[in-house]
Tab-separated table of C-alpha atoms and ligand atoms in Angstrom:
chain	number	residue	atom	x	y	z
A	1	MET	CA	-195.511	53.168	-76.012
A	2	ASP	CA	-194.190	50.000	-74.431
A	3	HIS	CA	-191.386	47.565	-75.094
A	4	PHE	CA	-193.437	44.503	-76.060
A	5	ILE	CA	-193.003	43.964	-79.776
A	6	TYR	CA	-192.795	41.112	-82.273
A	7	ARG	CA	-189.347	40.280	-83.506
A	8	ASN	CA	-188.744	37.481	-85.979
A	9	GLY	CA	-192.334	36.418	-85.418
A	10	VAL	CA	-192.090	36.118	-81.625
A	11	LEU	CA	-193.431	38.596	-79.066
A	12	HIS	CA	-190.541	39.972	-77.002
A	13	ALA	CA	-190.274	41.859	-73.743
A	14	GLU	CA	-187.430	44.253	-74.596
A	15	ASP	CA	-184.783	41.887	-76.001
A	16	VAL	CA	-186.103	38.674	-74.465
A	17	ALA	CA	-188.445	36.304	-76.348
A	18	LEU	CA	-191.503	35.413	-74.271
A	19	THR	CA	-191.120	31.816	-75.475
A	20	GLU	CA	-187.778	31.738	-73.671
A	21	ILE	CA	-189.288	32.940	-70.377
A	22	ALA	CA	-192.204	30.508	-70.750
A	23	ALA	CA	-189.792	27.621	-71.254
A	24	SER	CA	-187.845	28.672	-68.173
A	25	VAL	CA	-190.608	29.492	-65.639
A	26	GLY	CA	-193.713	27.823	-67.061
A	27	THR	CA	-197.077	29.512	-67.660
A	28	PRO	CA	-198.929	31.481	-66.531
A	29	PHE	CA	-196.619	34.310	-65.471
A	30	TYR	CA	-196.433	38.094	-65.320
A	31	VAL	CA	-193.592	39.865	-67.090
A	32	TYR	CA	-192.612	43.525	-66.656
A	33	SER	CA	-190.388	45.746	-68.786
A	34	SER	CA	-187.881	47.888	-66.873
A	35	ALA	CA	-187.522	50.327	-69.762
A	36	THR	CA	-191.275	50.927	-69.861
A	37	LEU	CA	-191.540	51.436	-66.100
A	38	THR	CA	-188.643	53.877	-66.124
A	39	ARG	CA	-189.991	55.737	-69.113
A	40	HIS	CA	-193.441	56.192	-67.581
A	41	PHE	CA	-191.981	57.542	-64.348
A	42	ARG	CA	-189.792	59.987	-66.264
A	43	VAL	CA	-192.703	61.231	-68.363
A	44	PHE	CA	-194.509	62.336	-65.190
A	45	ASP	CA	-191.349	63.759	-63.691
A	46	GLU	CA	-190.732	65.801	-66.839
A	47	ALA	CA	-194.373	66.933	-67.062
A	48	LEU	CA	-193.887	68.762	-63.740
A	49	ALA	CA	-190.244	69.676	-64.282
A	50	ASP	CA	-190.678	73.440	-63.977
A	51	MET	CA	-192.496	73.137	-60.646
A	52	ASP	CA	-191.205	72.025	-57.259
A	53	HIS	CA	-192.588	68.477	-57.225
A	54	LEU	CA	-192.348	64.848	-56.169
A	55	VAL	CA	-193.847	61.911	-58.067
A	56	CYS	CA	-194.979	59.360	-55.481
A	57	TYR	CA	-195.699	56.058	-57.201
A	58	ALA	CA	-199.012	54.603	-55.941
A	59	MET	CA	-197.553	51.228	-55.169
A	60	LYS	CA	-200.863	49.459	-54.745
A	61	ALA	CA	-200.803	49.155	-58.555
A	62	ASN	CA	-197.779	46.845	-58.432
A	63	SER	CA	-195.797	46.503	-55.236
A	64	ASN	CA	-193.144	43.937	-56.102
A	65	LEU	CA	-189.916	44.968	-54.355
A	66	ALA	CA	-187.940	44.882	-57.598
A	67	VAL	CA	-190.407	47.254	-59.265
A	68	LEU	CA	-190.229	49.584	-56.258
A	69	LYS	CA	-186.431	49.522	-56.227
A	70	LEU	CA	-186.286	50.305	-59.945
A	71	LEU	CA	-188.580	53.325	-59.519
A	72	ALA	CA	-186.937	54.463	-56.288
A	73	ASP	CA	-183.578	54.460	-58.119
A	74	GLN	CA	-185.153	56.942	-60.569
A	75	GLY	CA	-186.046	59.229	-57.660
A	76	ALA	CA	-189.662	58.204	-57.098
A	77	GLY	CA	-191.360	58.657	-53.766
A	78	MET	CA	-194.091	56.201	-52.754
A	79	ASP	CA	-197.757	56.514	-51.917
A	80	VAL	CA	-198.702	53.739	-49.490
A	81	VAL	CA	-202.112	52.652	-48.211
A	82	SER	CA	-201.199	50.096	-45.538
A	83	GLY	CA	-198.521	49.155	-43.053
A	84	GLY	CA	-197.506	46.313	-45.344
A	85	GLU	CA	-196.953	48.679	-48.254
A	86	TYR	CA	-194.964	50.984	-45.992
A	87	LEU	CA	-192.666	48.105	-45.054
A	88	ARG	CA	-192.275	47.163	-48.716
A	89	ALA	CA	-191.302	50.749	-49.604
A	90	LYS	CA	-188.756	50.751	-46.787
A	91	ALA	CA	-187.419	47.346	-47.857
A	92	ALA	CA	-186.923	48.752	-51.366
A	93	GLY	CA	-184.760	51.506	-49.874
A	94	VAL	CA	-187.198	54.421	-49.980
A	95	PRO	CA	-186.569	56.834	-47.099
A	96	GLY	CA	-189.517	57.767	-44.861
A	97	ASP	CA	-189.410	61.381	-46.000
A	98	LYS	CA	-190.393	60.245	-49.505
A	99	ILE	CA	-193.325	58.078	-48.366
A	100	VAL	CA	-196.884	59.429	-48.197
A	101	PHE	CA	-199.514	57.555	-46.184
A	102	SER	CA	-202.978	57.548	-47.787
A	103	GLY	CA	-206.068	55.453	-47.072
A	104	VAL	CA	-209.494	55.699	-45.549
A	105	GLY	CA	-208.986	53.305	-42.628
A	106	LYS	CA	-205.528	53.612	-41.118
A	107	THR	CA	-205.317	51.621	-37.883
A	108	ARG	CA	-203.547	52.573	-34.649
A	109	ALA	CA	-200.961	49.833	-35.282
A	110	GLU	CA	-200.237	51.250	-38.747
A	111	MET	CA	-199.926	54.774	-37.348
A	112	GLU	CA	-197.403	53.604	-34.765
A	113	LEU	CA	-195.397	51.654	-37.325
A	114	VAL	CA	-195.169	54.555	-39.725
A	115	LEU	CA	-194.518	57.257	-37.115
A	116	LYS	CA	-191.646	55.234	-35.682
A	117	GLY	CA	-190.177	54.586	-39.136
A	118	GLY	CA	-190.533	58.150	-40.447
A	119	ILE	CA	-193.067	59.555	-42.902
A	120	ARG	CA	-193.330	62.477	-45.303
A	121	GLN	CA	-196.994	63.158	-44.587
A	122	PHE	CA	-200.320	61.624	-43.588
A	123	ASN	CA	-203.286	62.279	-45.843
A	124	LEU	CA	-206.182	62.406	-43.385
A	125	GLU	CA	-209.591	61.195	-44.479
A	126	SER	CA	-211.892	61.677	-41.477
A	127	GLU	CA	-212.281	63.481	-38.174
A	128	PRO	CA	-211.995	60.364	-35.980
A	129	GLU	CA	-208.753	59.586	-37.798
A	130	MET	CA	-207.243	62.993	-37.027
A	131	TYR	CA	-208.053	62.682	-33.316
A	132	LEU	CA	-206.526	59.205	-33.156
A	133	LEU	CA	-203.413	60.280	-35.064
A	134	ASN	CA	-202.954	63.235	-32.727
A	135	LYS	CA	-203.172	60.862	-29.759
A	136	VAL	CA	-200.761	58.287	-31.175
A	137	ALA	CA	-198.250	60.948	-32.242
A	138	SER	CA	-198.451	62.664	-28.835
A	139	GLU	CA	-197.740	59.358	-27.091
A	140	LEU	CA	-194.677	58.895	-29.292
A	141	GLY	CA	-193.607	62.514	-28.815
A	142	VAL	CA	-193.566	63.389	-32.505
A	143	THR	CA	-195.245	65.992	-34.720
A	144	VAL	CA	-196.816	64.738	-37.971
A	145	PRO	CA	-197.135	66.717	-41.204
A	146	VAL	CA	-200.701	66.288	-42.466
A	147	THR	CA	-202.981	67.163	-45.326
A	148	VAL	CA	-206.704	66.548	-45.491
A	149	ARG	CA	-208.058	64.617	-48.422
A	150	VAL	CA	-210.947	66.693	-49.651
A	151	ASN	CA	-213.730	65.290	-51.738
A	152	PRO	CA	-214.390	67.910	-54.421
A	153	ASP	CA	-217.682	66.339	-55.584
A	154	VAL	CA	-216.669	66.069	-59.228
A	155	ASP	CA	-217.637	63.237	-61.519
A	156	ALA	CA	-214.479	61.525	-62.760
A	157	LYS	CA	-216.543	59.782	-65.464
A	158	THR	CA	-214.871	56.466	-64.864
A	159	HIS	CA	-216.047	53.004	-63.730
A	160	ALA	CA	-218.215	53.237	-60.572
A	161	LYS	CA	-215.875	50.922	-58.631
A	162	ILE	CA	-212.895	53.218	-59.156
A	163	ALA	CA	-214.525	56.670	-58.931
A	164	THR	CA	-213.698	58.319	-55.612
A	165	GLY	CA	-214.392	62.031	-55.946
A	166	LYS	CA	-218.191	62.208	-55.756
A	167	SER	CA	-219.905	63.124	-52.499
A	168	GLU	CA	-221.468	59.649	-52.227
A	169	ASN	CA	-218.025	57.938	-52.115
A	170	LYS	CA	-216.454	56.880	-48.823
A	171	PHE	CA	-213.287	58.901	-49.420
A	172	GLY	CA	-212.113	62.163	-47.922
A	173	ILE	CA	-213.966	65.037	-46.324
A	174	PRO	CA	-216.571	67.052	-48.250
A	175	ILE	CA	-214.820	70.145	-49.558
A	176	ALA	CA	-217.567	72.348	-48.114
A	177	LYS	CA	-216.608	71.119	-44.626
A	178	ALA	CA	-212.873	71.532	-45.111
A	179	ARG	CA	-212.412	74.926	-43.440
A	180	ALA	CA	-214.067	73.708	-40.237
A	181	VAL	CA	-211.944	70.549	-40.243
A	182	TYR	CA	-208.679	72.468	-40.768
A	183	ALA	CA	-209.642	74.790	-37.870
A	184	GLU	CA	-210.110	71.708	-35.697
A	185	ILE	CA	-206.753	70.209	-36.745
A	186	ALA	CA	-204.984	73.474	-35.931
A	187	LYS	CA	-205.948	72.868	-32.283
A	188	LEU	CA	-204.303	69.438	-32.211
A	189	PRO	CA	-200.729	69.890	-30.994
A	190	ALA	CA	-199.150	66.822	-32.614
A	191	LEU	CA	-200.479	67.562	-36.116
A	192	GLU	CA	-198.857	70.099	-38.431
A	193	ILE	CA	-200.981	71.256	-41.362
A	194	ILE	CA	-198.878	71.452	-44.530
A	195	GLY	CA	-201.310	71.181	-47.423
A	196	ILE	CA	-204.292	69.666	-49.187
A	197	ASP	CA	-204.834	66.268	-50.800
A	198	VAL	CA	-207.285	65.256	-53.522
A	199	HIS	CA	-207.698	62.046	-55.553
A	200	ILE	CA	-210.824	61.748	-57.679
A	201	GLY	CA	-210.545	58.256	-59.129
A	202	SER	CA	-208.705	55.916	-61.424
A	203	GLN	CA	-208.572	55.275	-65.173
A	204	LEU	CA	-209.582	58.851	-66.032
A	205	THR	CA	-209.593	59.411	-69.771
A	206	ASP	CA	-210.505	63.084	-69.736
A	207	LEU	CA	-208.663	66.044	-68.200
A	208	GLU	CA	-211.759	68.124	-67.485
A	209	PRO	CA	-212.610	66.437	-64.154
A	210	TYR	CA	-209.027	67.186	-63.053
A	211	ARG	CA	-209.294	70.816	-64.066
A	212	HIS	CA	-212.568	71.097	-62.223
A	213	ALA	CA	-211.157	69.475	-59.062
A	214	PHE	CA	-207.911	71.500	-59.149
A	215	GLU	CA	-209.847	74.759	-59.479
A	216	LYS	CA	-211.711	73.814	-56.310
A	217	VAL	CA	-208.390	73.016	-54.615
A	218	ARG	CA	-207.086	76.412	-55.662
A	219	GLU	CA	-210.048	78.182	-54.141
A	220	LEU	CA	-209.691	76.154	-50.958
A	221	THR	CA	-205.960	76.990	-50.772
A	222	GLU	CA	-206.835	80.685	-50.823
A	223	HIS	CA	-209.514	80.276	-48.163
A	224	LEU	CA	-207.302	78.219	-45.858
A	225	ARG	CA	-204.430	80.662	-46.200
A	226	ALA	CA	-206.818	83.496	-45.336
A	227	ASP	CA	-207.783	81.488	-42.254
A	228	GLY	CA	-204.115	81.507	-41.244
A	229	HIS	CA	-203.077	77.950	-42.220
A	230	THR	CA	-199.849	77.047	-43.963
A	231	ILE	CA	-200.606	75.453	-47.322
A	232	LYS	CA	-197.297	74.660	-48.982
A	233	ARG	CA	-197.890	71.255	-50.571
A	234	LEU	CA	-200.704	70.055	-52.833
A	235	ASP	CA	-201.101	66.307	-53.304
A	236	LEU	CA	-203.150	65.810	-56.452
A	237	GLY	CA	-203.531	62.030	-56.308
A	238	GLY	CA	-203.237	59.740	-59.308
A	239	GLY	CA	-205.731	58.299	-61.696
A	240	LEU	CA	-204.603	59.159	-65.203
A	241	GLY	CA	-205.901	56.391	-67.487
A	242	ILE	CA	-204.110	54.161	-69.963
A	243	PRO	CA	-205.192	52.855	-73.367
A	244	TYR	CA	-206.414	49.308	-72.656
A	245	GLU	CA	-207.698	49.052	-76.207
A	246	ARG	CA	-205.255	50.000	-78.894
A	247	SER	CA	-208.051	50.628	-81.344
A	248	ASN	CA	-209.570	53.353	-79.117
A	249	ASP	CA	-208.638	56.995	-78.723
A	250	ALA	CA	-205.605	57.418	-76.519
A	251	PRO	CA	-206.231	59.008	-73.098
A	252	PRO	CA	-204.490	62.317	-72.293
A	253	LEU	CA	-200.723	62.333	-71.889
A	254	PRO	CA	-198.941	63.213	-68.638
A	255	MET	CA	-197.562	66.293	-70.417
A	256	ASP	CA	-201.108	67.635	-70.915
A	257	TYR	CA	-202.023	66.709	-67.358
A	258	GLY	CA	-198.970	68.690	-66.220
A	259	LYS	CA	-200.237	71.633	-68.204
A	260	VAL	CA	-203.587	71.531	-66.361
A	261	VAL	CA	-201.723	71.431	-63.046
A	262	ARG	CA	-199.630	74.433	-64.047
A	263	GLU	CA	-202.609	76.425	-65.327
A	264	THR	CA	-204.770	75.837	-62.275
A	265	LEU	CA	-202.238	75.708	-59.426
A	266	GLY	CA	-198.854	76.758	-60.797
A	267	ASP	CA	-198.754	80.242	-59.293
A	268	LEU	CA	-199.624	79.300	-55.705
A	269	GLY	CA	-196.021	78.677	-54.683
A	270	CYS	CA	-196.851	75.136	-53.561
A	271	GLU	CA	-194.857	71.970	-53.952
A	272	ILE	CA	-196.841	69.597	-56.183
A	273	GLU	CA	-197.115	65.930	-55.333
A	274	ILE	CA	-198.775	63.378	-57.612
A	275	GLU	CA	-199.540	59.697	-57.070
A	276	PRO	CA	-199.764	57.853	-60.392
A	277	GLY	CA	-200.014	54.072	-60.232
A	278	ARG	CA	-201.749	52.590	-63.251
A	279	LEU	CA	-200.045	54.815	-65.814
A	280	ILE	CA	-196.607	53.840	-64.557
A	281	ALA	CA	-197.120	50.086	-64.251
A	282	GLY	CA	-200.145	49.175	-66.399
A	283	ASN	CA	-198.649	49.029	-69.855
A	284	ALA	CA	-195.302	47.883	-68.464
A	285	GLY	CA	-196.618	44.368	-67.848
A	286	LEU	CA	-198.114	41.364	-69.617
A	287	LEU	CA	-199.764	38.223	-68.333
A	288	VAL	CA	-198.605	35.265	-70.421
A	289	SER	CA	-200.787	32.176	-70.489
A	290	SER	CA	-201.135	29.065	-72.608
A	291	VAL	CA	-204.118	27.328	-74.113
A	292	ILE	CA	-205.060	24.139	-72.250
A	293	TYR	CA	-207.905	23.152	-74.535
A	294	ARG	CA	-209.654	24.515	-77.516
A	295	LYS	CA	-213.256	23.484	-77.006
A	296	GLN	CA	-216.063	23.656	-79.502
A	297	GLY	CA	-219.376	24.467	-77.877
A	298	GLU	CA	-222.730	24.830	-79.531
A	299	GLY	CA	-222.324	27.733	-81.897
A	300	ARG	CA	-219.462	29.050	-79.754
A	301	ASP	CA	-215.768	28.258	-79.478
A	302	PHE	CA	-213.801	28.499	-76.253
A	303	LEU	CA	-210.128	28.787	-75.529
A	304	ILE	CA	-209.621	27.424	-72.012
A	305	VAL	CA	-206.348	28.920	-70.797
A	306	ASP	CA	-204.150	28.239	-67.770
A	307	ALA	CA	-204.546	31.751	-66.315
A	308	ALA	CA	-207.754	32.511	-64.468
A	309	MET	CA	-209.640	35.211	-62.578
A	310	ASN	CA	-207.550	34.519	-59.471
A	311	ASP	CA	-204.455	35.614	-61.446
A	312	LEU	CA	-206.034	38.620	-63.195
A	313	VAL	CA	-209.350	39.676	-61.688
A	314	ARG	CA	-209.914	42.916	-63.608
A	315	PRO	CA	-212.233	41.475	-66.301
A	316	ALA	CA	-214.411	39.737	-63.678
A	317	MET	CA	-214.367	42.668	-61.241
A	318	TYR	CA	-214.562	45.723	-63.501
A	319	ASP	CA	-215.662	44.241	-66.831
A	320	ALA	CA	-212.210	45.372	-67.916
A	321	HIS	CA	-210.906	44.894	-71.423
A	322	HIS	CA	-207.405	43.554	-72.059
A	323	ASP	CA	-206.007	43.246	-75.550
A	324	ILE	CA	-204.950	39.612	-76.036
A	325	VAL	CA	-202.374	38.650	-78.635
A	326	PRO	CA	-200.714	35.381	-79.645
A	327	VAL	CA	-197.044	35.175	-78.682
A	328	LEU	CA	-196.240	33.717	-82.111
A	329	GLU	CA	-197.100	36.390	-84.645
A	330	PRO	CA	-199.798	35.245	-87.051
A	331	ALA	CA	-198.845	35.351	-90.709
A	332	ALA	CA	-200.103	38.405	-92.581
A	333	GLY	CA	-203.639	37.842	-93.801
A	334	THR	CA	-204.497	35.141	-91.229
A	335	GLU	CA	-208.260	34.996	-90.759
A	336	THR	CA	-209.649	35.664	-87.288
A	337	ALA	CA	-212.761	34.162	-85.713
A	338	PRO	CA	-214.679	34.935	-82.512
A	339	VAL	CA	-213.835	32.931	-79.362
A	340	ASP	CA	-214.530	33.152	-75.649
A	341	ILE	CA	-211.283	33.082	-73.665
A	342	VAL	CA	-211.903	31.582	-70.241
A	343	GLY	CA	-209.996	30.274	-67.224
A	344	PRO	CA	-210.434	26.897	-65.519
A	345	ILE	CA	-212.142	28.215	-62.353
A	346	CYS	CA	-215.623	27.022	-61.437
A	347	GLU	CA	-217.317	30.395	-61.894
A	348	SER	CA	-218.959	31.787	-64.992
A	349	GLY	CA	-217.259	35.068	-64.073
A	350	ASP	CA	-213.929	33.429	-64.903
A	351	THR	CA	-214.220	34.723	-68.439
A	352	PHE	CA	-211.559	37.063	-69.801
A	353	THR	CA	-213.445	37.982	-72.939
A	354	LYS	CA	-216.397	36.897	-75.036
A	355	GLN	CA	-216.531	36.605	-78.796
A	356	ARG	CA	-213.094	38.153	-79.285
A	357	GLN	CA	-211.729	38.019	-82.818
A	358	MET	CA	-208.596	35.881	-82.601
A	359	PRO	CA	-206.382	34.087	-85.085
A	360	PRO	CA	-206.599	30.287	-84.827
A	361	MET	CA	-204.931	28.979	-81.654
A	362	GLN	CA	-204.316	25.389	-80.593
A	363	ASP	CA	-203.632	23.534	-77.357
A	364	GLY	CA	-200.291	24.640	-75.926
A	365	ASP	CA	-200.138	27.949	-77.807
A	366	LEU	CA	-199.030	31.007	-75.814
A	367	MET	CA	-200.987	34.252	-75.573
A	368	ALA	CA	-200.260	37.544	-73.848
A	369	PHE	CA	-202.768	39.761	-72.051
A	370	ARG	CA	-201.578	43.319	-72.521
A	371	SER	CA	-201.774	46.161	-69.983
A	372	ALA	CA	-201.637	43.755	-67.049
A	373	GLY	CA	-198.811	45.388	-65.095
A	374	ALA	CA	-201.099	47.362	-62.759
A	375	TYR	CA	-203.780	45.851	-60.514
A	376	GLY	CA	-202.830	42.412	-61.837
A	377	ALA	CA	-200.426	40.439	-59.648
A	378	VAL	CA	-201.286	42.559	-56.590
A	379	MET	CA	-204.954	41.591	-56.769
A	380	SER	CA	-204.327	37.889	-57.314
A	381	SER	CA	-205.352	35.144	-54.926
A	382	GLU	CA	-205.020	31.390	-54.568
A	383	TYR	CA	-208.702	30.701	-55.199
A	384	ASN	CA	-209.229	27.081	-56.295
A	385	SER	CA	-205.821	26.381	-54.669
A	386	ARG	CA	-204.017	27.736	-57.673
A	387	PRO	CA	-200.570	28.920	-56.465
A	388	LEU	CA	-199.733	32.610	-57.068
A	389	ILE	CA	-198.064	32.903	-60.444
A	390	PRO	CA	-194.478	34.093	-60.913
A	391	GLU	CA	-193.484	37.641	-61.732
A	392	VAL	CA	-190.541	38.229	-64.058
A	393	LEU	CA	-188.631	41.450	-64.695
A	394	VAL	CA	-186.834	42.068	-67.978
A	395	GLN	CA	-184.071	44.554	-68.540
A	396	GLY	CA	-182.551	44.569	-72.016
A	397	ASP	CA	-181.539	41.008	-72.751
A	398	GLN	CA	-181.701	39.860	-69.124
A	399	PHE	CA	-184.627	38.505	-67.170
A	400	ALA	CA	-185.079	37.485	-63.560
A	401	VAL	CA	-187.871	35.922	-61.539
A	402	ILE	CA	-188.804	38.589	-58.989
A	403	ARG	CA	-191.419	36.455	-57.235
A	404	PRO	CA	-191.264	32.700	-57.707
A	405	ARG	CA	-194.270	30.449	-57.962
A	406	PRO	CA	-194.783	28.841	-54.540
A	407	THR	CA	-194.589	25.050	-54.423
A	408	PHE	CA	-197.713	23.102	-53.522
A	409	ASP	CA	-195.992	22.193	-50.243
A	410	GLU	CA	-195.455	25.852	-49.390
A	411	MET	CA	-199.076	26.577	-50.143
A	412	LEU	CA	-200.396	23.642	-48.085
A	413	ASN	CA	-198.050	24.261	-45.177
A	414	ARG	CA	-199.591	27.663	-44.518
A	415	ASP	CA	-202.694	25.930	-43.193
A	416	LYS	CA	-202.579	24.400	-39.715
A	417	ILE	CA	-204.746	21.569	-38.404
A	418	PRO	CA	-205.677	22.218	-34.751
A	419	GLU	CA	-204.639	19.671	-32.161
A	420	TRP	CA	-208.210	18.544	-31.496
A	421	LEU	CA	-208.555	17.491	-35.129
A	422	ALA	CA	-205.166	15.827	-35.403
A	423	ASP	CA	-205.038	12.040	-35.702
B	501	PLP	C1	-205.361	54.219	-56.132
B	501	PLP	C2	-204.826	55.507	-55.730
B	501	PLP	C3	-203.878	56.164	-56.523
B	501	PLP	C4	-203.397	55.632	-57.848
B	501	PLP	O1	-204.398	55.578	-58.819
B	501	PLP	P1	-203.995	55.173	-60.315
B	501	PLP	O2	-205.287	55.180	-61.025
B	501	PLP	O3	-203.391	53.826	-60.244
B	501	PLP	O4	-203.056	56.193	-60.816
B	501	PLP	C5	-203.363	57.352	-56.061
B	501	PLP	N1	-203.740	57.884	-54.874
B	501	PLP	C6	-204.660	57.276	-54.085
B	501	PLP	C7	-205.042	57.912	-52.805
B	501	PLP	C8	-205.227	56.077	-54.482
B	501	PLP	O5	-206.137	55.485	-53.699
């Protein structure tokens, strides 16, 4: 459930008409619902309520400071994958002891930054990384709590670009090698083993891969404890999918995911950590765009809109589906016809959808791409010198721009002409 509904014939975000935001900030723009973000965080928090747990929002899904602050105020921790994300989490007021550092290629500079600022735990992904972290932490005179991200070799049955738990992926350490790696870490004085980490992919629509992976984590917990290691925290990653198509079967609910966690790992006496991103932010956001031209091709109609692949890359990158709806509600019984909805960028890949059944739309009409709150704004670029589009947060009947559209001057002034080229 989200808070984007038609009222009096106009699509609203909570109590604000999207036509009002469009008139104020111009299109295209992203808009997020506070109530939906809060609700999704709480659903996860409640799903694990009877276990010692922390929900660490995977902020790569949507890292706007206002979104982070809203979730942090609910008690969320953060899962970060770069120094920049760490600084954003800090700027949003999240204390270091609620920030987890994940990622396959943490640099020395990032390690130093995070160790100086305070961190809950490092999720290690390779042997060279653990030796470097031990060195950096020793130099700084600190001890770091660590887990190892194990690759359980399960098929998450999701899109190849977002599956991470098979042995051929670049992530983590093969679970079969884990005991040897933990034995090696135990010899490193600046690292303190506290648990195990696993994350098998994103947009999972089935709980069975989770059950399979968690059973392997359970077995590993028992082995590592027998080897004399302290395993008191299990980080289970994120990845629960969302319904991008309303007409399709709904993916599992966090409550059912919580049940799988409890059944497989609940009696180990471990603190449970999870890192959902998409399920918290995805359906909490829309991309609103307007039609520039309606163009009739040969046997094919196009709606050329003012948003493009640089603003929302998911369709071009993952063949992703987004439901697209007109902001003005079509009258009951309005006929639909197939159209291609495309952006203005000079790439055939700048196509949001082909032959989508849509009600008639004209130049200037507004449309909303649903489920665009995660991996939308964060993946945008200024390709074709199109300035980053604004992000807007709604709460009840209020809205605020939480990232303004840069001016053309701001965009141009980032480039510098070297002296030898200057006139
Ligand atoms: C991307 C990622 C997540 C979040 O995945 P979602 O599908 O957005 O829930 C969590 N943990 C790690 C390590 C990730 O890389």
